[in-house]
mmCIF file of C-alpha atoms and ligand atoms in Angstrom:
data_model
loop_
_atom_site.group_PDB
_atom_site.id
_atom_site.type_symbol
_atom_site.label_atom_id
_atom_site.label_comp_id
_atom_site.label_asym_id
_atom_site.label_seq_id
_atom_site.Cartn_x
_atom_site.Cartn_y
_atom_site.Cartn_z
ATOM 1 C CA MET A 1355 19.300 20.794 18.288
ATOM 2 C CA THR A 1356 18.277 17.134 18.618
ATOM 3 C CA VAL A 1357 16.423 15.965 15.554
ATOM 4 C CA PRO A 1358 13.223 14.128 16.567
ATOM 5 C CA THR A 1359 13.363 10.485 15.505
ATOM 6 C CA ILE A 1360 10.497 10.909 13.051
ATOM 7 C CA PHE A 1361 12.552 13.533 11.237
ATOM 8 C CA GLN A 1362 15.624 11.349 10.881
ATOM 9 C CA PRO A 1363 16.237 9.867 7.410
ATOM 10 C CA LEU A 1364 15.938 6.173 6.624
ATOM 11 C CA THR A 1365 18.061 4.576 3.920
ATOM 12 C CA LEU A 1366 16.748 1.438 2.243
ATOM 13 C CA ARG A 1367 18.959 0.053 -0.539
ATOM 14 C CA GLY A 1368 19.818 3.019 -2.795
ATOM 15 C CA VAL A 1369 17.092 5.368 -1.571
ATOM 16 C CA THR A 1370 17.219 7.732 1.409
ATOM 17 C CA ILE A 1371 13.787 8.704 2.662
ATOM 18 C CA PRO A 1372 14.151 12.087 4.382
ATOM 19 C CA ASN A 1373 11.897 11.368 7.381
ATOM 20 C CA ARG A 1374 9.638 8.699 8.918
ATOM 21 C CA ILE A 1375 6.206 10.317 8.355
ATOM 22 C CA TRP A 1376 4.756 8.651 5.285
ATOM 23 C CA LEU A 1377 1.513 8.839 3.316
ATOM 24 C CA SER A 1378 -0.435 5.593 3.469
ATOM 25 C CA PRO A 1379 -1.963 4.601 0.100
ATOM 26 C CA LEU A 1380 -5.472 6.034 -0.291
ATOM 27 C CA CYS A 1381 -7.815 5.048 -3.131
ATOM 28 C CA GLU A 1382 -9.330 8.197 -4.566
ATOM 29 C CA TYR A 1383 -11.622 6.654 -7.226
ATOM 30 C CA SER A 1384 -10.694 9.627 -9.364
ATOM 31 C CA ALA A 1385 -9.523 8.125 -12.641
ATOM 32 C CA LYS A 1386 -12.057 8.297 -15.461
ATOM 33 C CA THR A 1387 -12.550 4.747 -16.702
ATOM 34 C CA ASP A 1388 -9.165 4.286 -18.324
ATOM 35 C CA GLY A 1389 -7.039 3.919 -15.175
ATOM 36 C CA VAL A 1390 -5.209 7.152 -16.009
ATOM 37 C CA PRO A 1391 -4.386 9.412 -13.032
ATOM 38 C CA THR A 1392 -5.809 12.921 -13.159
ATOM 39 C CA ASP A 1393 -5.193 16.410 -11.771
ATOM 40 C CA TRP A 1394 -6.788 15.148 -8.562
ATOM 41 C CA HIS A 1395 -3.882 12.775 -8.014
ATOM 42 C CA MET A 1396 -1.365 15.541 -8.663
ATOM 43 C CA VAL A 1397 -2.971 17.808 -6.074
ATOM 44 C CA HIS A 1398 -3.766 15.071 -3.550
ATOM 45 C CA LEU A 1399 -0.243 13.597 -3.590
ATOM 46 C CA GLY A 1400 1.466 16.907 -4.347
ATOM 47 C CA SER A 1401 0.030 18.659 -1.315
ATOM 48 C CA VAL A 1402 1.313 15.909 0.975
ATOM 49 C CA ALA A 1403 4.764 16.387 -0.587
ATOM 50 C CA ILE A 1404 4.523 20.151 0.008
ATOM 51 C CA GLY A 1405 3.645 19.172 3.575
ATOM 52 C CA ARG A 1406 6.976 17.293 3.700
ATOM 53 C CA ALA A 1407 5.866 13.721 4.277
ATOM 54 C CA GLY A 1408 9.085 11.809 3.628
ATOM 55 C CA LEU A 1409 7.437 9.207 1.411
ATOM 56 C CA VAL A 1410 4.297 9.782 -0.628
ATOM 57 C CA MET A 1411 2.670 6.535 -1.667
ATOM 58 C CA ALA A 1412 0.193 6.529 -4.530
ATOM 59 C CA GLU A 1413 -2.941 4.497 -3.915
ATOM 60 C CA ALA A 1414 -3.653 0.873 -4.861
ATOM 61 C CA THR A 1415 -2.756 0.979 -8.561
ATOM 62 C CA ALA A 1416 -3.958 -1.907 -10.657
ATOM 63 C CA ILE A 1417 -1.468 -4.116 -12.469
ATOM 64 C CA GLU A 1418 -4.120 -5.279 -14.951
ATOM 65 C CA PRO A 1419 -7.653 -4.093 -15.794
ATOM 66 C CA ILE A 1420 -9.438 -6.772 -13.740
ATOM 67 C CA GLY A 1421 -7.140 -5.943 -10.827
ATOM 68 C CA ARG A 1422 -8.953 -2.677 -10.155
ATOM 69 C CA ILE A 1423 -11.292 -2.372 -7.200
ATOM 70 C CA SER A 1424 -13.700 -0.133 -9.098
ATOM 71 C CA PRO A 1425 -13.975 1.130 -12.681
ATOM 72 C CA HIS A 1426 -12.580 4.463 -11.419
ATOM 73 C CA ASP A 1427 -9.299 3.150 -10.012
ATOM 74 C CA VAL A 1428 -5.917 4.094 -11.379
ATOM 75 C CA GLY A 1429 -3.700 1.577 -13.140
ATOM 76 C CA ILE A 1430 -0.199 1.112 -14.463
ATOM 77 C CA TRP A 1431 -0.738 -1.625 -17.023
ATOM 78 C CA ASN A 1432 -0.140 0.560 -20.091
ATOM 79 C CA ASP A 1433 2.139 3.320 -21.324
ATOM 80 C CA GLU A 1434 -0.537 6.019 -21.290
ATOM 81 C CA GLN A 1435 -1.009 5.468 -17.545
ATOM 82 C CA ARG A 1436 2.760 5.370 -17.000
ATOM 83 C CA ASP A 1437 3.215 8.682 -18.790
ATOM 84 C CA ALA A 1438 0.418 10.329 -16.787
ATOM 85 C CA TRP A 1439 2.197 9.398 -13.535
ATOM 86 C CA LYS A 1440 5.438 11.094 -14.649
ATOM 87 C CA PRO A 1441 4.600 14.734 -13.776
ATOM 88 C CA ILE A 1442 3.171 13.578 -10.447
ATOM 89 C CA THR A 1443 6.331 11.730 -9.413
ATOM 90 C CA ALA A 1444 8.451 14.647 -10.680
ATOM 91 C CA PHE A 1445 6.517 17.085 -8.495
ATOM 92 C CA ILE A 1446 6.792 14.862 -5.413
ATOM 93 C CA ARG A 1447 10.540 14.593 -5.996
ATOM 94 C CA SER A 1448 10.851 18.363 -6.520
ATOM 95 C CA GLN A 1449 9.607 18.761 -2.937
ATOM 96 C CA GLY A 1450 12.278 16.436 -1.581
ATOM 97 C CA SER A 1451 9.848 13.574 -0.908
ATOM 98 C CA ILE A 1452 10.158 10.059 -2.265
ATOM 99 C CA PRO A 1453 7.445 9.007 -4.743
ATOM 100 C CA ALA A 1454 6.170 5.489 -4.022
ATOM 101 C CA ILE A 1455 3.431 3.359 -5.590
ATOM 102 C CA GLN A 1456 1.315 0.516 -4.281
ATOM 103 C CA LEU A 1457 0.914 -2.153 -6.961
ATOM 104 C CA ALA A 1458 -2.354 -3.966 -6.485
ATOM 105 C CA HIS A 1459 -4.785 -6.594 -7.693
ATOM 106 C CA ALA A 1460 -8.245 -6.612 -6.147
ATOM 107 C CA GLY A 1461 -9.098 -10.273 -6.842
ATOM 108 C CA ARG A 1462 -12.638 -11.105 -5.732
ATOM 109 C CA LYS A 1463 -13.091 -7.602 -4.304
ATOM 110 C CA GLY A 1464 -12.791 -6.061 -7.769
ATOM 111 C CA SER A 1465 -15.466 -4.704 -10.088
ATOM 112 C CA THR A 1466 -17.256 -2.938 -7.250
ATOM 113 C CA ALA A 1467 -18.864 0.444 -6.791
ATOM 114 C CA PRO A 1468 -16.322 3.173 -6.040
ATOM 115 C CA GLY A 1469 -16.505 4.659 -2.553
ATOM 116 C CA TRP A 1470 -18.569 7.609 -3.752
ATOM 117 C CA GLY A 1471 -20.127 9.262 -6.826
ATOM 118 C CA VAL A 1472 -22.346 6.451 -8.170
ATOM 119 C CA ASP A 1473 -25.909 5.339 -7.453
ATOM 120 C CA TYR A 1474 -25.229 1.604 -7.143
ATOM 121 C CA SER A 1475 -23.482 -0.610 -4.595
ATOM 122 C CA GLY A 1476 -21.902 -4.060 -4.652
ATOM 123 C CA THR A 1477 -20.685 -5.464 -7.957
ATOM 124 C CA ALA A 1478 -20.609 -3.215 -11.027
ATOM 125 C CA THR A 1479 -22.400 -4.603 -14.101
ATOM 126 C CA PRO A 1480 -20.682 -4.556 -17.504
ATOM 127 C CA GLU A 1481 -22.802 -1.476 -18.357
ATOM 128 C CA GLN A 1482 -21.377 0.218 -15.268
ATOM 129 C CA GLY A 1483 -17.871 -0.723 -16.381
ATOM 130 C CA GLY A 1484 -17.656 -3.938 -14.340
ATOM 131 C CA TRP A 1485 -15.982 -7.265 -15.154
ATOM 132 C CA GLN A 1486 -15.785 -10.925 -14.149
ATOM 133 C CA THR A 1487 -13.436 -11.179 -11.154
ATOM 134 C CA GLN A 1488 -10.881 -13.903 -10.455
ATOM 135 C CA ALA A 1489 -9.620 -15.267 -7.133
ATOM 136 C CA PRO A 1490 -7.857 -18.323 -5.653
ATOM 137 C CA SER A 1491 -11.213 -20.021 -4.999
ATOM 138 C CA PRO A 1492 -14.711 -19.313 -6.356
ATOM 139 C CA ILE A 1493 -16.077 -17.895 -3.099
ATOM 140 C CA ALA A 1494 -17.823 -14.516 -3.207
ATOM 141 C CA PHE A 1495 -17.034 -11.641 -0.850
ATOM 142 C CA ASP A 1496 -20.205 -10.735 1.064
ATOM 143 C CA GLY A 1497 -22.704 -9.130 -1.300
ATOM 144 C CA TYR A 1498 -20.456 -9.294 -4.365
ATOM 145 C CA ALA A 1499 -20.594 -11.523 -7.441
ATOM 146 C CA ALA A 1500 -18.633 -14.793 -7.248
ATOM 147 C CA PRO A 1501 -15.125 -14.834 -8.763
ATOM 148 C CA LEU A 1502 -13.786 -17.478 -11.120
ATOM 149 C CA GLU A 1503 -11.137 -19.777 -9.670
ATOM 150 C CA MET A 1504 -7.774 -18.870 -11.140
ATOM 151 C CA THR A 1505 -5.997 -21.429 -13.307
ATOM 152 C CA ARG A 1506 -2.215 -21.894 -13.332
ATOM 153 C CA ASP A 1507 -2.142 -19.765 -16.480
ATOM 154 C CA ASP A 1508 -4.082 -17.012 -14.706
ATOM 155 C CA ILE A 1509 -1.556 -17.072 -11.865
ATOM 156 C CA ALA A 1510 1.364 -16.908 -14.290
ATOM 157 C CA ARG A 1511 -0.347 -13.995 -16.084
ATOM 158 C CA VAL A 1512 -0.704 -12.053 -12.840
ATOM 159 C CA VAL A 1513 2.942 -12.606 -11.836
ATOM 160 C CA THR A 1514 4.014 -11.274 -15.230
ATOM 161 C CA ALA A 1515 1.628 -8.331 -14.898
ATOM 162 C CA TRP A 1516 3.226 -7.407 -11.547
ATOM 163 C CA ARG A 1517 6.662 -7.540 -13.145
ATOM 164 C CA GLU A 1518 5.545 -5.333 -16.032
ATOM 165 C CA ALA A 1519 3.848 -2.914 -13.649
ATOM 166 C CA ALA A 1520 7.113 -2.688 -11.708
ATOM 167 C CA ARG A 1521 8.991 -1.832 -14.907
ATOM 168 C CA ARG A 1522 6.505 0.881 -15.813
ATOM 169 C CA SER A 1523 6.565 2.225 -12.248
ATOM 170 C CA LEU A 1524 10.306 2.861 -12.462
ATOM 171 C CA GLU A 1525 9.884 4.396 -15.919
ATOM 172 C CA ALA A 1526 7.208 6.644 -14.402
ATOM 173 C CA GLY A 1527 9.682 7.886 -11.781
ATOM 174 C CA PHE A 1528 8.601 5.999 -8.676
ATOM 175 C CA GLU A 1529 11.522 5.245 -6.355
ATOM 176 C CA VAL A 1530 9.839 2.829 -3.940
ATOM 177 C CA LEU A 1531 7.403 0.033 -4.852
ATOM 178 C CA GLU A 1532 4.924 -1.694 -2.592
ATOM 179 C CA ILE A 1533 3.131 -4.975 -3.285
ATOM 180 C CA HIS A 1534 -0.392 -4.916 -1.844
ATOM 181 C CA ALA A 1535 -0.945 -8.223 -0.034
ATOM 182 C CA ALA A 1536 -3.495 -6.906 2.485
ATOM 183 C CA HIS A 1537 -7.145 -5.944 2.976
ATOM 184 C CA GLY A 1538 -8.730 -8.981 1.355
ATOM 185 C CA TYR A 1539 -7.373 -8.335 -2.131
ATOM 186 C CA LEU A 1540 -5.857 -10.978 -4.404
ATOM 187 C CA LEU A 1541 -2.582 -11.814 -2.626
ATOM 188 C CA HIS A 1542 -4.251 -11.744 0.786
ATOM 189 C CA GLU A 1543 -6.932 -14.058 -0.662
ATOM 190 C CA PHE A 1544 -4.160 -16.532 -1.479
ATOM 191 C CA LEU A 1545 -2.631 -16.166 2.012
ATOM 192 C CA SER A 1546 -5.820 -16.549 4.022
ATOM 193 C CA PRO A 1547 -7.308 -19.995 4.723
ATOM 194 C CA LEU A 1548 -10.748 -18.344 4.620
ATOM 195 C CA THR A 1549 -10.505 -17.558 0.904
ATOM 196 C CA ASN A 1550 -8.006 -20.109 -0.378
ATOM 197 C CA LEU A 1551 -9.482 -23.616 -0.550
ATOM 198 C CA ARG A 1552 -7.174 -24.808 -3.322
ATOM 199 C CA THR A 1553 -5.740 -28.310 -3.292
ATOM 200 C CA ASP A 1554 -2.848 -27.633 -5.691
ATOM 201 C CA GLU A 1555 0.598 -26.165 -4.879
ATOM 202 C CA PHE A 1556 -1.026 -22.757 -4.224
ATOM 203 C CA GLY A 1557 -3.332 -23.971 -1.432
ATOM 204 C CA GLY A 1558 -3.136 -25.850 1.858
ATOM 205 C CA PRO A 1559 -0.066 -25.241 4.058
ATOM 206 C CA LEU A 1560 1.135 -21.685 4.656
ATOM 207 C CA MET A 1561 4.131 -22.116 2.340
ATOM 208 C CA ASN A 1562 1.753 -23.016 -0.493
ATOM 209 C CA ARG A 1563 -0.601 -20.132 0.255
ATOM 210 C CA ALA A 1564 2.376 -17.759 0.223
ATOM 211 C CA ARG A 1565 3.689 -19.097 -3.088
ATOM 212 C CA VAL A 1566 2.095 -16.538 -5.406
ATOM 213 C CA LEU A 1567 3.196 -13.625 -3.220
ATOM 214 C CA LEU A 1568 6.764 -14.938 -3.105
ATOM 215 C CA ASP A 1569 6.746 -15.510 -6.871
ATOM 216 C CA VAL A 1570 5.573 -11.921 -7.337
ATOM 217 C CA ILE A 1571 8.301 -10.585 -5.019
ATOM 218 C CA ARG A 1572 10.991 -12.559 -6.873
ATOM 219 C CA ALA A 1573 9.705 -11.400 -10.268
ATOM 220 C CA VAL A 1574 9.529 -7.776 -9.190
ATOM 221 C CA ARG A 1575 12.957 -7.851 -7.536
ATOM 222 C CA ASP A 1576 14.434 -9.412 -10.657
ATOM 223 C CA GLN A 1577 12.862 -6.629 -12.724
ATOM 224 C CA ILE A 1578 13.868 -3.647 -10.566
ATOM 225 C CA GLY A 1579 17.467 -4.569 -9.708
ATOM 226 C CA ASP A 1580 19.286 -3.986 -6.450
ATOM 227 C CA SER A 1581 18.852 -0.297 -5.677
ATOM 228 C CA ILE A 1582 15.061 0.069 -5.399
ATOM 229 C CA PRO A 1583 13.343 -0.629 -2.061
ATOM 230 C CA LEU A 1584 10.426 -3.053 -2.203
ATOM 231 C CA PHE A 1585 7.694 -2.966 0.451
ATOM 232 C CA VAL A 1586 4.908 -5.455 1.146
ATOM 233 C CA ARG A 1587 1.651 -4.459 2.838
ATOM 234 C CA PHE A 1588 0.183 -7.292 4.904
ATOM 235 C CA SER A 1589 -2.966 -7.746 6.907
ATOM 236 C CA ALA A 1590 -1.359 -9.244 10.008
ATOM 237 C CA THR A 1591 -4.625 -10.763 11.194
ATOM 238 C CA ASP A 1592 -8.042 -11.593 9.797
ATOM 239 C CA TRP A 1593 -9.423 -10.899 13.316
ATOM 240 C CA THR A 1594 -10.986 -14.371 13.520
ATOM 241 C CA ASP A 1595 -9.629 -17.696 14.795
ATOM 242 C CA GLU A 1596 -10.289 -19.374 11.430
ATOM 243 C CA GLY A 1597 -8.305 -16.778 9.480
ATOM 244 C CA LEU A 1598 -4.729 -15.678 8.992
ATOM 245 C CA GLN A 1599 -2.885 -15.216 12.307
ATOM 246 C CA PRO A 1600 -0.070 -12.810 13.281
ATOM 247 C CA ALA A 1601 2.426 -15.692 13.604
ATOM 248 C CA ASP A 1602 1.609 -16.741 10.004
ATOM 249 C CA VAL A 1603 2.308 -13.265 8.713
ATOM 250 C CA GLU A 1604 5.525 -12.993 10.723
ATOM 251 C CA GLN A 1605 6.667 -16.198 8.990
ATOM 252 C CA VAL A 1606 5.606 -14.975 5.541
ATOM 253 C CA ALA A 1607 7.452 -11.701 6.210
ATOM 254 C CA VAL A 1608 10.650 -13.711 6.796
ATOM 255 C CA TRP A 1609 10.165 -15.518 3.477
ATOM 256 C CA ALA A 1610 9.273 -12.271 1.729
ATOM 257 C CA HIS A 1611 12.478 -10.707 3.022
ATOM 258 C CA GLU A 1612 14.505 -13.687 1.778
ATOM 259 C CA CYS A 1613 12.898 -13.295 -1.659
ATOM 260 C CA GLY A 1614 13.843 -9.623 -1.964
ATOM 261 C CA ALA A 1615 11.310 -7.520 -0.023
ATOM 262 C CA ASP A 1616 12.918 -4.901 2.205
ATOM 263 C CA PHE A 1617 10.167 -3.392 4.274
ATOM 264 C CA MET A 1618 6.899 -4.595 5.842
ATOM 265 C CA ASP A 1619 3.930 -2.227 6.017
ATOM 266 C CA ILE A 1620 1.612 -3.804 8.573
ATOM 267 C CA SER A 1621 -2.138 -3.331 8.484
ATOM 268 C CA THR A 1622 -4.969 -5.753 9.356
ATOM 269 C CA GLY A 1623 -8.376 -7.025 8.260
ATOM 270 C CA GLY A 1624 -10.448 -6.807 5.099
ATOM 271 C CA ILE A 1625 -10.787 -10.471 4.153
ATOM 272 C CA GLN A 1626 -14.520 -10.732 4.787
ATOM 273 C CA GLY A 1627 -17.380 -8.666 6.150
ATOM 274 C CA GLY A 1628 -19.091 -9.094 9.496
ATOM 275 C CA ILE A 1629 -15.895 -9.333 11.542
ATOM 276 C CA HIS A 1630 -15.570 -6.910 14.447
ATOM 277 C CA ILE A 1631 -12.313 -4.954 14.441
ATOM 278 C CA PRO A 1632 -11.546 -3.224 17.746
ATOM 279 C CA THR A 1633 -10.240 0.089 16.449
ATOM 280 C CA GLY A 1634 -8.738 2.922 18.469
ATOM 281 C CA PRO A 1635 -5.570 5.017 18.515
ATOM 282 C CA GLY A 1636 -2.683 2.927 17.198
ATOM 283 C CA TYR A 1637 -4.837 -0.213 17.148
ATOM 284 C CA GLN A 1638 -2.594 -2.041 14.660
ATOM 285 C CA VAL A 1639 0.741 -1.070 16.176
ATOM 286 C CA ARG A 1640 1.174 -4.274 18.188
ATOM 287 C CA PHE A 1641 0.956 -6.325 14.975
ATOM 288 C CA ALA A 1642 3.638 -4.190 13.320
ATOM 289 C CA GLU A 1643 5.794 -4.530 16.421
ATOM 290 C CA GLY A 1644 5.347 -8.309 16.246
ATOM 291 C CA VAL A 1645 6.565 -8.489 12.653
ATOM 292 C CA HIS A 1646 9.413 -6.101 13.424
ATOM 293 C CA ARG A 1647 10.576 -8.131 16.417
ATOM 294 C CA ASN A 1648 10.040 -11.647 15.110
ATOM 295 C CA ALA A 1649 10.919 -11.247 11.443
ATOM 296 C CA GLN A 1650 13.751 -8.768 12.101
ATOM 297 C CA VAL A 1651 12.814 -6.609 9.134
ATOM 298 C CA PRO A 1652 12.228 -2.864 8.899
ATOM 299 C CA THR A 1653 8.536 -2.232 9.487
ATOM 300 C CA SER A 1654 5.944 0.536 9.647
ATOM 301 C CA ALA A 1655 2.726 0.886 11.613
ATOM 302 C CA VAL A 1656 -0.527 2.359 10.312
ATOM 303 C CA GLY A 1657 -4.003 2.986 11.719
ATOM 304 C CA GLN A 1658 -5.233 5.904 13.775
ATOM 305 C CA ILE A 1659 -1.843 7.495 14.225
ATOM 306 C CA THR A 1660 -2.878 11.117 14.450
ATOM 307 C CA THR A 1661 -0.583 13.139 16.690
ATOM 308 C CA PRO A 1662 3.087 14.156 16.425
ATOM 309 C CA GLU A 1663 3.794 12.866 19.924
ATOM 310 C CA GLN A 1664 2.242 9.447 19.182
ATOM 311 C CA ALA A 1665 4.219 9.155 15.933
ATOM 312 C CA GLU A 1666 7.471 10.194 17.639
ATOM 313 C CA GLU A 1667 6.970 7.730 20.494
ATOM 314 C CA LEU A 1668 6.374 4.835 18.089
ATOM 315 C CA VAL A 1669 9.578 5.416 16.173
ATOM 316 C CA ALA A 1670 11.727 6.629 19.099
ATOM 317 C CA SER A 1671 10.836 3.547 21.164
ATOM 318 C CA GLY A 1672 12.070 1.294 18.368
ATOM 319 C CA ALA A 1673 8.636 -0.314 17.999
ATOM 320 C CA VAL A 1674 8.674 0.485 14.269
ATOM 321 C CA ASP A 1675 10.897 2.298 11.780
ATOM 322 C CA ALA A 1676 8.272 4.623 10.305
ATOM 323 C CA VAL A 1677 4.616 5.585 10.564
ATOM 324 C CA MET A 1678 2.092 5.588 7.743
ATOM 325 C CA LEU A 1679 -0.739 8.083 8.040
ATOM 326 C CA GLY A 1680 -3.891 7.903 5.933
ATOM 327 C CA ARG A 1681 -6.861 9.892 7.117
ATOM 328 C CA GLU A 1682 -4.818 12.321 9.204
ATOM 329 C CA LEU A 1683 -2.906 13.341 6.073
ATOM 330 C CA MET A 1684 -6.215 13.800 4.246
ATOM 331 C CA ARG A 1685 -7.386 16.085 7.039
ATOM 332 C CA ASP A 1686 -4.050 17.860 7.140
ATOM 333 C CA PRO A 1687 -1.655 17.241 4.235
ATOM 334 C CA HIS A 1688 0.851 19.426 6.090
ATOM 335 C CA PHE A 1689 0.919 17.190 9.172
ATOM 336 C CA ALA A 1690 4.707 16.842 9.003
ATOM 337 C CA LEU A 1691 5.158 20.623 9.094
ATOM 338 C CA ARG A 1692 2.825 20.806 12.069
ATOM 339 C CA ALA A 1693 4.634 17.904 13.750
ATOM 340 C CA ALA A 1694 8.004 19.633 13.396
ATOM 341 C CA THR A 1695 6.648 22.732 15.103
ATOM 342 C CA ALA A 1696 4.896 20.688 17.798
ATOM 343 C CA LEU A 1697 8.136 18.840 18.582
ATOM 344 C CA GLY A 1698 10.143 22.085 18.663
ATOM 345 C CA TYR A 1699 12.116 21.225 15.550
ATOM 346 C CA ASP A 1700 13.120 23.863 13.019
ATOM 347 C CA LEU A 1701 12.630 21.813 9.847
ATOM 348 C CA PRO A 1702 15.344 22.825 7.344
ATOM 349 C CA SER A 1703 13.268 21.656 4.376
ATOM 350 C CA TRP A 1704 10.241 23.837 5.214
ATOM 351 C CA PRO A 1705 8.855 24.955 1.817
ATOM 352 C CA PRO A 1706 10.195 28.482 1.167
ATOM 353 C CA GLN A 1707 6.860 29.528 -0.318
ATOM 354 C CA TYR A 1708 5.277 28.776 3.064
ATOM 355 C CA GLU A 1709 8.072 30.290 5.176
ATOM 356 C CA ARG A 1710 5.848 33.089 6.440
ATOM 357 C CA ALA A 1711 3.364 30.499 7.713
ATOM 358 C CA LYS A 1712 5.924 29.036 10.110
ATOM 359 C CA LEU A 1713 4.691 29.121 13.672
ATOM 360 C CA ARG A 1714 7.361 30.628 15.899
HETATM 361 C C1 FMN B 432 -10.355 6.599 1.533
HETATM 362 C C2 FMN B 432 -9.430 5.483 1.855
HETATM 363 C C3 FMN B 432 -8.772 4.815 0.835
HETATM 364 C C4 FMN B 432 -7.874 3.796 1.116
HETATM 365 N N1 FMN B 432 -7.176 3.190 0.094
HETATM 366 C C5 FMN B 432 -6.209 2.289 0.374
HETATM 367 C C6 FMN B 432 -5.383 1.770 -0.645
HETATM 368 O O1 FMN B 432 -5.448 2.156 -1.811
HETATM 369 N N2 FMN B 432 -4.458 0.831 -0.300
HETATM 370 C C7 FMN B 432 -4.300 0.413 0.997
HETATM 371 O O2 FMN B 432 -3.456 -0.451 1.260
HETATM 372 N N3 FMN B 432 -5.043 0.930 1.978
HETATM 373 C C8 FMN B 432 -5.966 1.860 1.707
HETATM 374 N N4 FMN B 432 -6.684 2.436 2.724
HETATM 375 C C9 FMN B 432 -6.257 2.160 4.116
HETATM 376 C C10 FMN B 432 -5.268 3.242 4.562
HETATM 377 O O3 FMN B 432 -4.079 3.231 3.794
HETATM 378 C C11 FMN B 432 -4.884 3.096 6.043
HETATM 379 O O4 FMN B 432 -4.210 1.879 6.187
HETATM 380 C C12 FMN B 432 -6.123 3.135 6.946
HETATM 381 O O5 FMN B 432 -6.953 4.224 6.596
HETATM 382 C C13 FMN B 432 -5.725 3.247 8.414
HETATM 383 O O6 FMN B 432 -4.867 4.356 8.614
HETATM 384 P P1 FMN B 432 -5.421 5.791 9.112
HETATM 385 O O7 FMN B 432 -6.138 5.578 10.410
HETATM 386 O O8 FMN B 432 -4.172 6.634 9.276
HETATM 387 O O9 FMN B 432 -6.325 6.328 8.055
HETATM 388 C C14 FMN B 432 -7.623 3.422 2.462
HETATM 389 C C15 FMN B 432 -8.308 4.084 3.488
HETATM 390 C C16 FMN B 432 -9.181 5.112 3.205
HETATM 391 C C17 FMN B 432 -9.835 5.838 4.349
#
């Protein structure tokens, strides 16, 4: 039987990911206020592993306390958090999936109300668990409190925090790491001319705006050695002429690859409010294809990929190497099982406990 392309393994460095259907990172706002993952994360990520997604990526996980988006985000800046991730990664691995983590810093979009469960919006006050945010330049995101401009020491602190978070991630059992440089969070704020007005070596030309990201990639690669795959998530466009453009991101992807990143996870948007994003099925695919083609690096697409046939076509055509699914895997954590059946493939790794649920 021919194995559909989305069910073919992908080897990156020392890790073989069993298929090309991957969980996109999804903030759950389900830590208490200590950044420690909970049973929710075990069930949320664990059910996607039961559903045989090849790679299960934990949500934006803060590298330092002020790197959280909300007071209810998870973190990996201390040993208690690291130890709480261990049973979750062990369960994902027990299902044959690869546990991955997105290491994040929210920058000026931090200290905000979680997506649900609270009666306030915008910036959280100290009483609500909020904090003073930091960013490349002291420009507020629409409706949020203004950040402080980061000093050179702040930048050095963050690079070290990413390195330490990478160390703890491996100790926690994660086998793939992703640096979050998208969606208007700290590293995207450095990359975008809309949010980076600095006049020092971290602002101005693209190479300067990419400097912190490249420093982070080098520090993380140095920490994790040669066998662990390192992904970067980019916003390939700010969807406005004044913002970051696809050609910029294709160039930064080349530099990122040279500095030790192996895989580009291509999303878009998030830098500021009020920008129209023309969404629709596969609306970000062309940006991923652009990075794939021009930077010559393995790449995934994300964004309204919802059917087995669509996913198979994207990988089989060579447009991208894998697909990331977010909301579709929330609606159906067993999407990969369903996709195998839909594509007429008898998945050998079907969970034995669910054998009697196999559609024949
Ligand atoms: C509830 C929710 C939480 C999200 N959290 C994250 C996150 O932690 N990190 C990230 O890079 N993207 C995050 N995203 C974006 C998704 O990973 C994904 O890129 C986006 O939803 C588009 O893909 P989809 O149409 O398959 O959902 C989130 C999206 C949703 C809906």
